[in-house]
Amino acid sequence: MNILFLAAEAAPFAKVGGLGDVVGALPWALKQAHPEADIRLVLPFHTTVDAARWGLQSAGAFTVAHRNGPLRAEVYETTHRGLPVYFINGAPIAAVPGVYSRDPRADEVKYAFFSLAALALTRMLAWPPDILHAHDWHTALAVHAVAHSQAQAATRTVLTVHNLPYMGAPSPLLLEAFGLPPASRATGLPQWALTTPLPMGMAAAHAITTVSPTYAREILTPAFGHGLEGFLQRRRDRLFGILNGLDTDLWNPATDPALDVRYSAATLSLRERNAAALRAEVGLPQPSARQPLIGLVSRLTEQKGVDLVPAALRLLADYPWQAVLLGTGEPGLEEALRSLEAAFPGRVRAVLRYDDALARRIYAGADMLLVPSRYEPCGLAQMIAMRYGTPPVARETGGLADTVDDVDLRPRHSTGFLFPEASVPSLAFALRRAFALFGHRRRWQALQRRGMAKDFSWHKSAKAYLELYRRLLRDPSQAKSFPP
Ligand code: GLC
């Protein structure tokens, strides 16, 4: 089975967010689950990719057709942990500093060019993929292009949606310049979506996946569907939710070099030393009695529901919590966390930067982790928190609902606290429940241990994707109606 992965990001080469974690893990997990498969990954040669560090070798050049004349593409390759990884360069890629541009137009050209060049690369290599697995809007046009190409009729396509609102923009002129037709009206897409990369890819894909089963159901509704709910309802038989895994070597409290004291479920009491070290590091006083230390590690965006946190903590001011809040993002949210710190000196520390090592010490030292997302296709923080023995207090949505079991809803399996609404009272009520249980040391430790024992490895996800690929390859009728 030839499997081609296309994405904007993959750790360790280029990582901005959760997409990079997934694409940096899944191809290798698939290889482990199915060693005979020929799995290859193609990425843009972002200006930030370190060619010397990864030992990139030139592997040839070709052109991509464009109305203003052919665009030259250059290919570099390396082998990373046993899999071939290709990097494509060319003027539209070199024009953007880093992975994503501040100028949406530059990104659209970059990724349209990349998507088409990646397909041209498979022809240059005479390596036809059986499965093309594309991720997010950046590579969705490759799926669309395959569906409209006679030459690639045998390829089955999977498009994974990591975050539906990010779709690219309607770009009729761009499509025309690259010789791509818009999606057909018969797809059932709304008018604006006929020239928008992500929905075009979704309409053309043999399978659409999202990164959790609950998010796959949520996007069928107006509240989460961003205008595509009607289209998705009609495509329901092609929509699958497969939960992301967690790299359990990268995230392991027993081996994490960033921690002051390493520990496991068997040595849980050692965790208290990490809590003390964390308080000292951020400058919070050591409490005289047991006092919950609340953690937050998040990009500060509307999606993440960070705006609910200051108001909820203010509501609970009478309870002796402390909080350490880490992240960067929207200026208004940074300001809200800063003023919370000013209002609660000695109880709140807001650290407004990206800091992977401190994040790890928060996972290992906080008593509970806030994950108040408005929507969350999968989410990584809650899985890391459970693995590090930090019960999450999380919104009941998307992947959070699929990975956290609530103390009151499933007491014997519980690993954390869920709250149903993205509102201050709903979050505050869940925190109050968490504080109450925190008072019972043994029950709290049982909760921590259940979270630490959960299996979030990539193995399960890889098996589910393989099953999907096999199903698409077995059942050619799935493919016959494409493009509709
Ligand atoms: C996006 C989503 C996040 C998901 C990640 C990886 O960043 O917002 O929920 O975990 O993609 O799939």
Coordinates of C-alpha atoms and ligand atoms in Angstrom, one line a residue:
M1 CA 0.0 0.0 0.0
N2 CA 1.5 3.4 -1.1
I3 CA 0.4 6.1 1.4
L4 CA 1.2 9.7 0.7
F5 CA 0.9 12.2 3.5
L6 CA 0.6 15.9 2.7
A7 CA 0.5 18.7 5.3
A8 CA 1.8 22.2 6.1
E9 CA 3.5 21.0 9.3
A10 CA 5.1 18.0 10.8
A11 CA 7.3 17.9 14.0
P12 CA 10.2 17.9 14.3
F13 CA 10.8 19.7 10.9
A14 CA 8.2 22.4 11.2
K15 CA 5.6 22.8 14.0
V16 CA 3.3 25.6 14.9
G17 CA 0.4 23.8 16.5
G18 CA -1.3 20.5 17.1
L19 CA -1.4 19.7 13.4
G20 CA 2.4 19.4 13.5
D21 CA 2.3 16.9 16.4
V22 CA -0.2 14.7 14.5
V23 CA 1.6 14.7 11.2
G24 CA 4.9 14.2 13.0
A25 CA 3.6 11.0 14.6
L26 CA 0.8 9.3 12.6
P27 CA 2.9 8.2 9.5
W28 CA 5.4 6.5 11.8
A29 CA 2.6 4.9 13.9
L30 CA 1.1 3.6 10.7
K31 CA 4.4 2.1 9.6
Q32 CA 4.7 0.3 12.9
A33 CA 1.1 -1.1 12.5
H34 CA 1.7 -2.0 8.9
P35 CA 5.4 -2.5 8.1
E36 CA 4.9 -3.5 4.4
A37 CA 3.2 -0.1 3.6
D38 CA 5.3 2.4 1.7
I39 CA 4.5 5.6 3.5
R40 CA 6.0 9.0 2.4
L41 CA 5.5 12.5 3.7
V42 CA 5.7 15.7 1.6
L43 CA 6.1 19.1 3.3
P44 CA 6.8 22.6 2.0
F45 CA 10.5 23.6 2.3
H46 CA 9.5 26.4 4.7
T47 CA 12.2 29.1 5.1
T48 CA 12.6 27.8 8.7
V49 CA 13.4 24.2 7.8
D50 CA 17.0 23.4 8.7
A51 CA 18.4 21.7 5.7
A52 CA 21.7 20.9 7.3
R53 CA 20.2 19.5 10.5
W54 CA 18.0 17.1 8.6
G55 CA 20.5 16.2 5.9
L56 CA 18.3 17.2 3.0
Q57 CA 19.6 16.1 -0.4
S58 CA 18.5 17.5 -3.7
A59 CA 16.2 15.1 -5.5
G60 CA 15.3 16.9 -8.8
A61 CA 13.1 19.6 -10.2
F62 CA 10.0 20.0 -12.3
T63 CA 7.4 22.6 -13.1
V64 CA 3.8 23.4 -12.1
A65 CA 1.6 24.9 -14.8
H66 CA 0.5 28.5 -14.2
R67 CA -1.3 31.0 -16.4
N68 CA 1.7 33.4 -16.2
G69 CA 4.1 30.6 -17.2
P70 CA 5.4 27.4 -15.6
L71 CA 6.5 27.7 -12.0
R72 CA 9.7 25.8 -11.1
A73 CA 9.6 23.4 -8.1
E74 CA 12.7 21.9 -6.5
V75 CA 12.6 18.8 -4.3
Y76 CA 14.8 17.8 -1.4
E77 CA 14.6 14.5 0.4
T78 CA 15.8 12.8 3.6
T79 CA 15.0 9.6 5.5
H80 CA 13.6 10.2 9.0
R81 CA 13.2 7.2 11.3
G82 CA 12.9 5.0 8.3
L83 CA 10.4 7.0 6.2
P84 CA 11.2 9.1 3.2
V85 CA 10.3 12.8 3.7
Y86 CA 10.3 15.2 0.8
F87 CA 10.4 19.0 0.9
I88 CA 9.2 21.1 -2.0
N89 CA 10.6 24.5 -2.7
G90 CA 9.6 27.1 -5.3
A91 CA 9.0 30.9 -5.5
P92 CA 5.5 30.8 -3.8
I93 CA 7.0 28.9 -0.9
A94 CA 10.2 31.0 -0.5
A95 CA 8.0 34.1 -0.6
V96 CA 6.5 33.3 2.9
P97 CA 8.8 33.6 5.9
G98 CA 8.0 30.6 8.1
V99 CA 5.1 28.2 7.9
Y100 CA 2.2 30.6 7.7
S101 CA 2.2 34.2 6.4
R102 CA 0.5 37.2 7.9
D103 CA -0.8 37.8 4.4
P104 CA -3.6 35.3 3.7
R105 CA -3.2 35.8 -0.1
A106 CA 0.5 34.7 0.1
D107 CA -0.5 31.6 2.0
E108 CA -3.2 30.7 -0.6
V109 CA -0.7 30.8 -3.4
K110 CA 1.9 29.0 -1.4
Y111 CA -0.3 26.1 -0.5
A112 CA -2.1 25.8 -3.9
F113 CA 1.4 25.6 -5.5
F114 CA 2.5 23.1 -2.8
S115 CA -0.5 20.9 -3.3
L116 CA -0.1 20.6 -7.0
A117 CA 3.7 20.3 -6.8
A118 CA 3.3 17.4 -4.4
L119 CA 1.1 15.5 -6.9
A120 CA 3.6 16.3 -9.7
L121 CA 6.3 14.8 -7.5
T122 CA 4.6 11.5 -7.3
R123 CA 4.5 11.4 -11.1
M124 CA 8.2 12.3 -11.3
L125 CA 9.0 9.5 -8.9
A126 CA 6.7 7.1 -10.8
W127 CA 5.2 6.3 -7.4
P128 CA 1.4 6.4 -7.6
P129 CA -0.2 6.7 -4.2
D130 CA -3.0 4.2 -3.4
I131 CA -4.0 6.5 -0.5
L132 CA -3.5 10.3 -0.5
H133 CA -4.0 11.5 3.1
A134 CA -4.2 15.3 3.1
H135 CA -4.6 17.5 6.2
D136 CA -6.5 20.8 6.6
W137 CA -7.2 23.5 4.0
H138 CA -3.5 23.9 3.0
T139 CA -3.5 20.6 1.2
A140 CA -7.2 20.2 0.4
L141 CA -6.7 21.3 -3.3
A142 CA -4.5 18.2 -3.8
V143 CA -7.6 16.1 -3.0
H144 CA -9.7 18.2 -5.4
A145 CA -7.1 17.9 -8.1
V146 CA -6.9 14.1 -7.8
A147 CA -10.6 13.8 -8.2
H148 CA -10.4 15.8 -11.4
S149 CA -7.5 13.9 -12.9
Q150 CA -8.1 10.9 -15.1
A151 CA -4.5 9.8 -14.5
Q152 CA -4.9 9.5 -10.8
A153 CA -8.3 7.7 -10.8
A154 CA -6.9 4.8 -8.8
T155 CA -5.9 7.0 -5.9
R156 CA -8.3 7.0 -2.9
T157 CA -8.3 10.2 -0.9
V158 CA -8.7 11.0 2.8
L159 CA -8.9 14.6 4.1
T160 CA -8.5 15.2 7.8
V161 CA -10.1 18.3 9.2
H162 CA -8.2 19.5 12.3
N163 CA -10.0 22.8 12.7
L164 CA -13.1 23.4 10.5
P165 CA -13.2 27.3 10.7
Y166 CA -9.8 27.5 9.0
M167 CA -10.9 26.9 5.4
G168 CA -8.8 29.1 3.2
A169 CA -10.6 31.9 1.3
P170 CA -12.8 31.7 -1.8
S171 CA -10.2 32.1 -4.6
P172 CA -11.7 31.8 -8.1
L173 CA -8.9 33.7 -9.7
L174 CA -6.2 31.6 -8.0
L175 CA -7.9 28.4 -9.1
E176 CA -8.1 29.7 -12.6
A177 CA -4.5 30.7 -12.6
F178 CA -3.5 27.1 -11.6
G179 CA -5.9 25.6 -14.1
L180 CA -8.2 24.0 -11.5
P181 CA -12.0 24.0 -12.0
P182 CA -14.2 25.1 -9.1
A183 CA -16.2 22.4 -7.2
S184 CA -19.4 21.5 -9.0
R185 CA -22.8 22.7 -7.7
A186 CA -23.9 19.1 -7.6
T187 CA -21.7 18.6 -4.6
G188 CA -24.3 20.4 -2.5
L189 CA -21.7 22.9 -1.3
P190 CA -23.0 26.5 -0.7
Q191 CA -22.0 29.0 -3.4
W192 CA -19.1 30.6 -1.5
A193 CA -17.6 27.1 -0.8
L194 CA -17.3 26.1 -4.4
T195 CA -14.0 28.0 -4.7
T196 CA -12.8 27.6 -1.1
P197 CA -10.0 25.1 -0.6
L198 CA -11.2 23.1 2.5
P199 CA -14.8 22.5 1.3
M200 CA -13.6 21.8 -2.2
G201 CA -11.4 19.1 -0.8
M202 CA -14.2 17.8 1.5
A203 CA -16.5 17.5 -1.5
A204 CA -13.9 15.6 -3.5
A205 CA -12.5 13.3 -0.8
H206 CA -13.5 9.6 -0.6
A207 CA -13.4 10.0 3.2
I208 CA -13.5 13.1 5.4
T209 CA -12.1 12.6 8.9
T210 CA -12.0 14.8 12.0
V211 CA -9.8 14.2 15.0
S212 CA -12.4 13.0 17.4
P213 CA -15.8 11.2 17.1
T214 CA -17.7 14.0 19.0
Y215 CA -16.3 16.7 16.8
A216 CA -17.4 14.7 13.8
R217 CA -20.9 14.8 15.1
E218 CA -20.7 18.4 16.2
I219 CA -19.9 19.8 12.8
L220 CA -23.2 18.4 11.5
T221 CA -24.9 21.2 13.5
P222 CA -25.2 24.9 12.8
A223 CA -23.3 25.8 16.0
F224 CA -20.1 24.0 14.8
G225 CA -20.6 23.5 11.1
H226 CA -19.7 27.0 9.8
G227 CA -22.3 26.9 7.1
L228 CA -21.2 23.4 5.9
E229 CA -23.5 21.5 8.2
G230 CA -26.1 20.9 5.4
F231 CA -23.4 19.6 3.0
L232 CA -21.9 17.5 5.8
Q233 CA -25.2 15.9 6.7
R234 CA -25.6 14.7 3.1
R235 CA -22.0 13.4 3.2
R236 CA -22.5 11.8 6.6
D237 CA -21.6 8.3 5.3
R238 CA -18.2 9.5 4.4
L239 CA -17.4 11.4 7.6
F240 CA -15.4 9.6 10.3
G241 CA -14.1 10.7 13.7
I242 CA -10.8 9.2 14.7
L243 CA -9.2 10.3 17.9
N244 CA -5.6 11.6 17.9
G245 CA -3.0 9.8 19.9
L246 CA -0.3 11.2 22.1
D247 CA 3.4 10.6 21.7
T248 CA 3.9 8.7 24.9
D249 CA 7.7 8.8 24.7
L250 CA 7.8 12.6 24.3
W251 CA 5.3 13.0 27.1
N252 CA 6.3 10.8 30.0
P253 CA 6.7 12.0 33.6
A254 CA 9.0 9.1 34.3
T255 CA 11.6 10.4 31.8
D256 CA 10.8 14.1 31.1
P257 CA 14.1 15.9 31.4
A258 CA 12.4 19.3 32.0
L259 CA 11.1 18.1 35.4
D260 CA 12.7 18.6 38.8
V261 CA 11.6 15.2 40.0
R262 CA 10.6 12.4 37.6
Y263 CA 7.7 10.1 38.8
S264 CA 5.1 7.6 37.8
A265 CA 1.8 6.4 39.1
A266 CA 3.7 4.2 41.5
T267 CA 5.6 7.2 42.9
L268 CA 2.9 9.7 42.8
S269 CA 3.8 11.4 46.1
L270 CA 7.0 12.6 44.4
R271 CA 4.8 14.9 42.5
E272 CA 4.5 17.3 45.5
R273 CA 8.2 18.2 45.0
N274 CA 7.4 19.3 41.5
A275 CA 4.5 21.4 42.9
A276 CA 6.9 23.1 45.3
A277 CA 9.5 23.7 42.7
L278 CA 6.9 25.1 40.3
R279 CA 5.6 27.6 43.0
A280 CA 9.2 28.6 43.6
E281 CA 10.0 29.0 39.9
V282 CA 7.0 31.3 39.2
G283 CA 7.1 33.1 42.6
L284 CA 4.0 31.8 44.3
P285 CA 4.2 31.4 48.1
Q286 CA 4.3 27.8 49.4
P287 CA 1.0 27.2 51.2
S288 CA 0.9 26.0 54.8
A289 CA -2.1 23.7 54.2
R290 CA -3.1 21.7 51.1
Q291 CA -4.2 24.2 48.6
P292 CA -5.1 23.4 44.9
L293 CA -2.7 24.8 42.3
I294 CA -4.7 25.4 39.1
G295 CA -2.7 25.3 35.8
L296 CA -3.5 26.6 32.3
V297 CA -1.3 26.0 29.3
S298 CA -2.9 27.4 26.2
R299 CA -2.7 29.5 23.1
L300 CA -4.7 32.6 24.2
T301 CA -7.5 32.6 21.6
E302 CA -11.2 32.8 21.5
Q303 CA -11.4 29.1 20.6
K304 CA -9.6 28.1 23.8
G305 CA -12.2 29.9 26.1
V306 CA -9.5 31.6 28.1
D307 CA -11.7 34.6 28.6
L308 CA -13.9 32.5 31.0
V309 CA -11.0 31.9 33.4
P310 CA -10.6 35.3 35.1
A311 CA -14.3 35.7 35.8
A312 CA -14.7 32.1 37.1
L313 CA -11.7 32.5 39.4
R314 CA -13.0 35.8 40.7
L315 CA -16.4 34.1 41.5
L316 CA -14.5 31.5 43.6
A317 CA -12.2 34.1 45.3
D318 CA -13.2 32.8 48.8
Y319 CA -11.7 29.4 48.1
P320 CA -7.9 29.3 48.7
W321 CA -6.8 28.3 45.2
Q322 CA -3.6 29.4 43.5
A323 CA -3.1 29.5 39.7
V324 CA -0.3 29.5 37.2
L325 CA -1.4 30.6 33.7
L326 CA 1.0 30.1 30.7
G327 CA 0.5 31.2 27.1
T328 CA 0.6 33.9 24.5
G329 CA -1.9 35.1 21.9
E330 CA -4.6 37.8 21.6
P331 CA -3.6 41.0 23.3
G332 CA -7.0 41.4 25.0
L333 CA -6.7 37.9 26.6
E334 CA -3.1 38.6 27.7
E335 CA -4.3 41.8 29.3
A336 CA -7.2 39.9 31.1
L337 CA -4.7 37.4 32.6
R338 CA -2.4 40.3 33.6
S339 CA -5.1 42.1 35.4
L340 CA -6.2 38.9 37.2
E341 CA -2.6 38.6 38.5
A342 CA -2.7 42.2 39.6
A343 CA -6.0 41.6 41.5
F344 CA -4.7 38.4 43.2
P345 CA -1.1 39.0 44.0
G346 CA 0.5 36.0 45.6
R347 CA -2.2 33.8 44.2
V348 CA -2.0 34.1 40.4
R349 CA 1.0 34.1 38.1
A350 CA 0.4 34.9 34.5
V351 CA 3.4 33.9 32.3
L352 CA 2.8 35.3 28.9
R353 CA 5.2 33.5 26.6
Y354 CA 5.6 30.2 24.8
D355 CA 7.7 28.0 27.1
D356 CA 7.7 24.3 26.5
A357 CA 9.9 23.5 29.5
L358 CA 7.7 25.5 31.9
A359 CA 4.6 23.9 30.3
R360 CA 6.0 20.5 31.2
R361 CA 6.6 21.6 34.8
I362 CA 3.0 22.9 35.0
Y363 CA 1.7 19.5 33.8
A364 CA 3.8 17.9 36.5
G365 CA 3.3 20.3 39.3
A366 CA -0.2 21.7 39.1
D367 CA -3.1 19.9 40.8
M368 CA -5.7 20.4 38.0
L369 CA -5.5 21.8 34.5
L370 CA -8.1 24.1 32.9
V371 CA -9.2 23.3 29.4
P372 CA -12.2 25.6 28.8
S373 CA -12.3 25.4 25.0
R374 CA -15.4 26.7 23.1
Y375 CA -14.8 24.0 20.6
E376 CA -11.9 21.5 20.5
P377 CA -11.5 19.1 17.5
C378 CA -9.3 16.9 19.6
G379 CA -6.9 18.7 22.0
L380 CA -3.6 17.6 23.4
A381 CA -3.3 19.4 26.7
Q382 CA -5.9 17.3 28.4
M383 CA -4.2 14.0 27.4
I384 CA -0.8 15.3 28.5
A385 CA -2.4 16.4 31.8
M386 CA -3.9 13.0 32.5
R387 CA -0.7 11.3 31.7
Y388 CA 1.1 13.6 34.2
G389 CA -1.4 13.0 36.9
T390 CA -3.2 16.4 36.6
P391 CA -7.0 15.9 36.4
P392 CA -8.4 18.2 33.7
V393 CA -11.3 20.6 34.3
A394 CA -12.5 20.7 30.7
R395 CA -15.4 21.8 28.6
E396 CA -17.6 18.9 27.4
T397 CA -16.9 19.3 23.7
G398 CA -15.1 17.5 20.8
G399 CA -12.0 15.5 21.8
L400 CA -12.3 16.8 25.4
A401 CA -15.6 15.0 25.8
D402 CA -14.1 11.9 24.2
T403 CA -11.0 11.7 26.4
V404 CA -12.0 12.9 29.8
D405 CA -14.5 10.9 32.0
D406 CA -16.3 13.0 34.5
V407 CA -16.3 12.3 38.2
D408 CA -20.0 12.4 38.6
L409 CA -21.0 10.9 35.3
R410 CA -18.7 7.9 35.3
P411 CA -17.3 7.7 38.9
R412 CA -15.5 4.5 38.6
H413 CA -13.7 5.4 35.3
S414 CA -13.4 9.1 36.0
T415 CA -10.3 11.1 35.1
G416 CA -11.4 14.7 35.5
F417 CA -14.3 17.2 35.4
L418 CA -16.4 18.2 32.5
F419 CA -18.6 21.3 32.2
P420 CA -21.4 21.5 29.6
E421 CA -21.5 25.2 28.7
A422 CA -18.9 27.7 27.6
S423 CA -20.0 30.0 30.4
V424 CA -18.5 31.4 33.6
P425 CA -21.0 29.7 36.0
S426 CA -20.6 26.3 34.2
L427 CA -16.8 26.5 34.5
A428 CA -17.0 27.8 38.1
F429 CA -19.3 24.9 39.1
A430 CA -16.9 22.3 37.7
L431 CA -14.0 24.0 39.6
R432 CA -16.0 23.9 42.8
R433 CA -16.6 20.1 42.3
A434 CA -12.8 19.7 41.7
F435 CA -12.0 21.6 44.9
A436 CA -14.4 19.5 46.9
L437 CA -12.8 16.2 45.7
F438 CA -9.3 17.6 46.1
G439 CA -10.1 17.7 49.8
H440 CA -10.2 13.9 49.9
R441 CA -6.6 13.0 49.3
R442 CA -7.1 9.3 48.6
R443 CA -10.0 9.7 46.2
W444 CA -8.0 12.4 44.5
Q445 CA -5.0 10.1 44.1
A446 CA -7.3 7.4 42.7
L447 CA -8.5 10.0 40.1
Q448 CA -4.9 10.9 39.2
R449 CA -4.0 7.2 38.8
R450 CA -6.9 6.4 36.6
G451 CA -5.8 9.3 34.2
M452 CA -2.2 8.1 34.2
A453 CA -3.3 4.6 33.3
K454 CA -5.2 5.6 30.2
D455 CA -3.9 4.4 26.9
F456 CA -3.6 7.5 24.6
S457 CA -0.9 5.9 22.4
W458 CA -1.0 6.4 18.6
H459 CA -1.3 2.7 18.1
K460 CA -5.1 2.8 18.4
S461 CA -5.5 5.7 15.9
A462 CA -3.1 4.1 13.4
K463 CA -5.2 1.0 13.4
A464 CA -8.4 2.9 12.8
Y465 CA -6.8 4.9 9.9
L466 CA -5.5 1.6 8.3
E467 CA -9.0 0.1 8.6
L468 CA -10.4 3.1 6.8
Y469 CA -7.7 3.0 4.0
R470 CA -8.4 -0.7 3.5
R471 CA -12.1 -0.1 3.3
L472 CA -11.6 2.6 0.6
L473 CA -9.3 0.4 -1.4
R474 CA -11.7 -2.6 -1.1
D475 CA -14.8 -0.8 -2.2
P476 CA -14.1 0.9 -5.5
S477 CA -17.8 1.9 -5.7
Q478 CA -17.1 4.5 -3.1
A479 CA -14.8 6.1 -5.6
K480 CA -17.0 5.8 -8.7
S481 CA -19.3 8.7 -7.9
F482 CA -16.3 11.0 -7.8
P483 CA -16.2 13.7 -8.9
P484 CA -20.0 13.9 -8.6
Ligands
GLC1 C1 -6.1 21.7 15.9 C2 -7.3 21.6 16.8 C3 -7.0 20.7 18.0 C4 -6.4 19.4 17.5 C5 -5.2 19.6 16.6 C6 -4.6 18.3 16.0 O1 -5.1 22.4 16.4 O2 -7.7 22.8 17.3 O3 -8.1 20.4 18.8 O4 -5.9 18.6 18.6 O5 -5.6 20.4 15.5 O6 -5.5 17.5 15.4

